[in-house]
Coordinates of C-alpha atoms in Angstrom, one line a residue:
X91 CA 24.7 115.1 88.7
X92 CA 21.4 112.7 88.5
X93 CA 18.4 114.3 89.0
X94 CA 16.7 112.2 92.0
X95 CA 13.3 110.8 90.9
X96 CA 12.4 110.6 94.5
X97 CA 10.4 113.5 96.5
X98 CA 12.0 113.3 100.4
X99 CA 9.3 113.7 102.6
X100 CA 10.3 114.4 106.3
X101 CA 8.0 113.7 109.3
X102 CA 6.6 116.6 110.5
X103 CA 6.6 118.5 114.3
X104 CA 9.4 115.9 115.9
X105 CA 12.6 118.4 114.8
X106 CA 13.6 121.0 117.0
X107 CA 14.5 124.1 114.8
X108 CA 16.8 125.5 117.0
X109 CA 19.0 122.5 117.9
X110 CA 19.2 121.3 114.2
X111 CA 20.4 124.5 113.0
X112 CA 22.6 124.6 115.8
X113 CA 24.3 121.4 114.8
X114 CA 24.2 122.1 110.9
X115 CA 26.1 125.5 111.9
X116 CA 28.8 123.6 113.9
X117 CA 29.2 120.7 111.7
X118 CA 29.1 122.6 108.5
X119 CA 26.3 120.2 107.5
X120 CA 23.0 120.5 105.4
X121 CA 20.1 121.2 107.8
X122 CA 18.1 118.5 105.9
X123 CA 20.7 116.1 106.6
X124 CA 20.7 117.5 110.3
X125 CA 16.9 116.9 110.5
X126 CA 17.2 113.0 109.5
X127 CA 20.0 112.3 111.5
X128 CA 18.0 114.2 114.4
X129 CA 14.8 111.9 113.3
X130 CA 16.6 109.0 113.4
X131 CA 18.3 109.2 117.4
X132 CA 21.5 110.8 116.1
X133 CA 20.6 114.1 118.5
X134 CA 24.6 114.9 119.0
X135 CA 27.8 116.5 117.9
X136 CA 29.6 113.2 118.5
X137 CA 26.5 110.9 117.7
X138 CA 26.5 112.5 114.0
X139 CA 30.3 112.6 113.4
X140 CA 30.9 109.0 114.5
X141 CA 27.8 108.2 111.9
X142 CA 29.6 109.9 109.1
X143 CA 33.1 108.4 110.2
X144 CA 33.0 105.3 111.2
X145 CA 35.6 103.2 112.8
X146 CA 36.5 99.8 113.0
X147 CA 34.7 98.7 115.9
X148 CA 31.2 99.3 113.3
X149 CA 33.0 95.8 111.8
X150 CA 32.4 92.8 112.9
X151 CA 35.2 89.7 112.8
X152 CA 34.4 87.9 109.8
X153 CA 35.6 85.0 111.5
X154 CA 32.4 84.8 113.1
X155 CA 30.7 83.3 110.1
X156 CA 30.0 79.6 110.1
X157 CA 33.4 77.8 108.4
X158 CA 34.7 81.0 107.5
X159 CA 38.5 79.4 108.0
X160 CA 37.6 76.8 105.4
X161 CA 36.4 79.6 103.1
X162 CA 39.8 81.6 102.9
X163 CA 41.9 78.7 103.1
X164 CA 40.5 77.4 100.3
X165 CA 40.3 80.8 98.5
X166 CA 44.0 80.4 99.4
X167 CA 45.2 77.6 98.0
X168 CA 43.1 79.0 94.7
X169 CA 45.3 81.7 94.0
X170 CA 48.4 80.3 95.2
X171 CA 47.4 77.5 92.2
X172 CA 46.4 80.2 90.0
X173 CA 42.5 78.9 89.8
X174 CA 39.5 80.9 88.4
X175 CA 37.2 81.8 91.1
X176 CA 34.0 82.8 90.9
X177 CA 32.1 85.1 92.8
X178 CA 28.3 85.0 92.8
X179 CA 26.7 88.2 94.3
X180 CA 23.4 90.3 94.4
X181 CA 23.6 93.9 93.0
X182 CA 25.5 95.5 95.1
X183 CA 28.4 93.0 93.6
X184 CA 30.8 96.0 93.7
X185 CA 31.3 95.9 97.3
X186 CA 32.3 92.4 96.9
X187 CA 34.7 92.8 94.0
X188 CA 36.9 95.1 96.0
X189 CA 36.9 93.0 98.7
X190 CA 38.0 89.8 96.6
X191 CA 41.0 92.6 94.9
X192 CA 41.8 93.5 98.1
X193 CA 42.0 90.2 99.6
X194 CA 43.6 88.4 96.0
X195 CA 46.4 92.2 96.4
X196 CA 47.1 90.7 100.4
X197 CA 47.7 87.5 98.9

């Protein structure tokens, strides 16, 4: 395991002991973790669970992008012709080369 160059510092006098421990007991969950999730609004059972789970509705319709329809009917058409695509990305590029195997596997 990497060795984290980072020092967490957590804010102080805001976490309520006994509910944090409560919740790291039940969830079978660090009580550091407990204490950000607490910090940041999560303050619940089911507030923490449906942070660490998510569902479906957390995505939104990527239809709801300007000319997305133009985007996969060309990105279509590309791999029914058997075209190169390229992808340009940041660095968090991995996320979108799944997406592009997963969409190119649909295809």
């Amino acid at each position: 395991m990497l060795k984290s160059r980072t020092k967490w510092k957590l804010k102080e006098g805001n976490t309520n002991t006994e509910i944090a421990a409560d919740l790291s007991k039940t969830l079978n969950l660090s009580s550091l973790f407990i204490e950000l999730c607490l910090q940041r609004g999560l303050d619940s059972r089911e507030k923490i669970e449906r942070f660490i789970k998510p569902d479906e509705s957390w995505i939104y319709d990527p239809y709801l992008m300007y000319d997305m329809e133009s985007a996969v009917s060309r990105i279509t058409n590309a791999v029914e012709q058997g075209e190169q695509i390229t992808i340009y990305g940041d660095y968090d590029a991995g996320a979108i080369r799944s997406q592009v195997k997963s969409l190119c596997t649909c295809l």
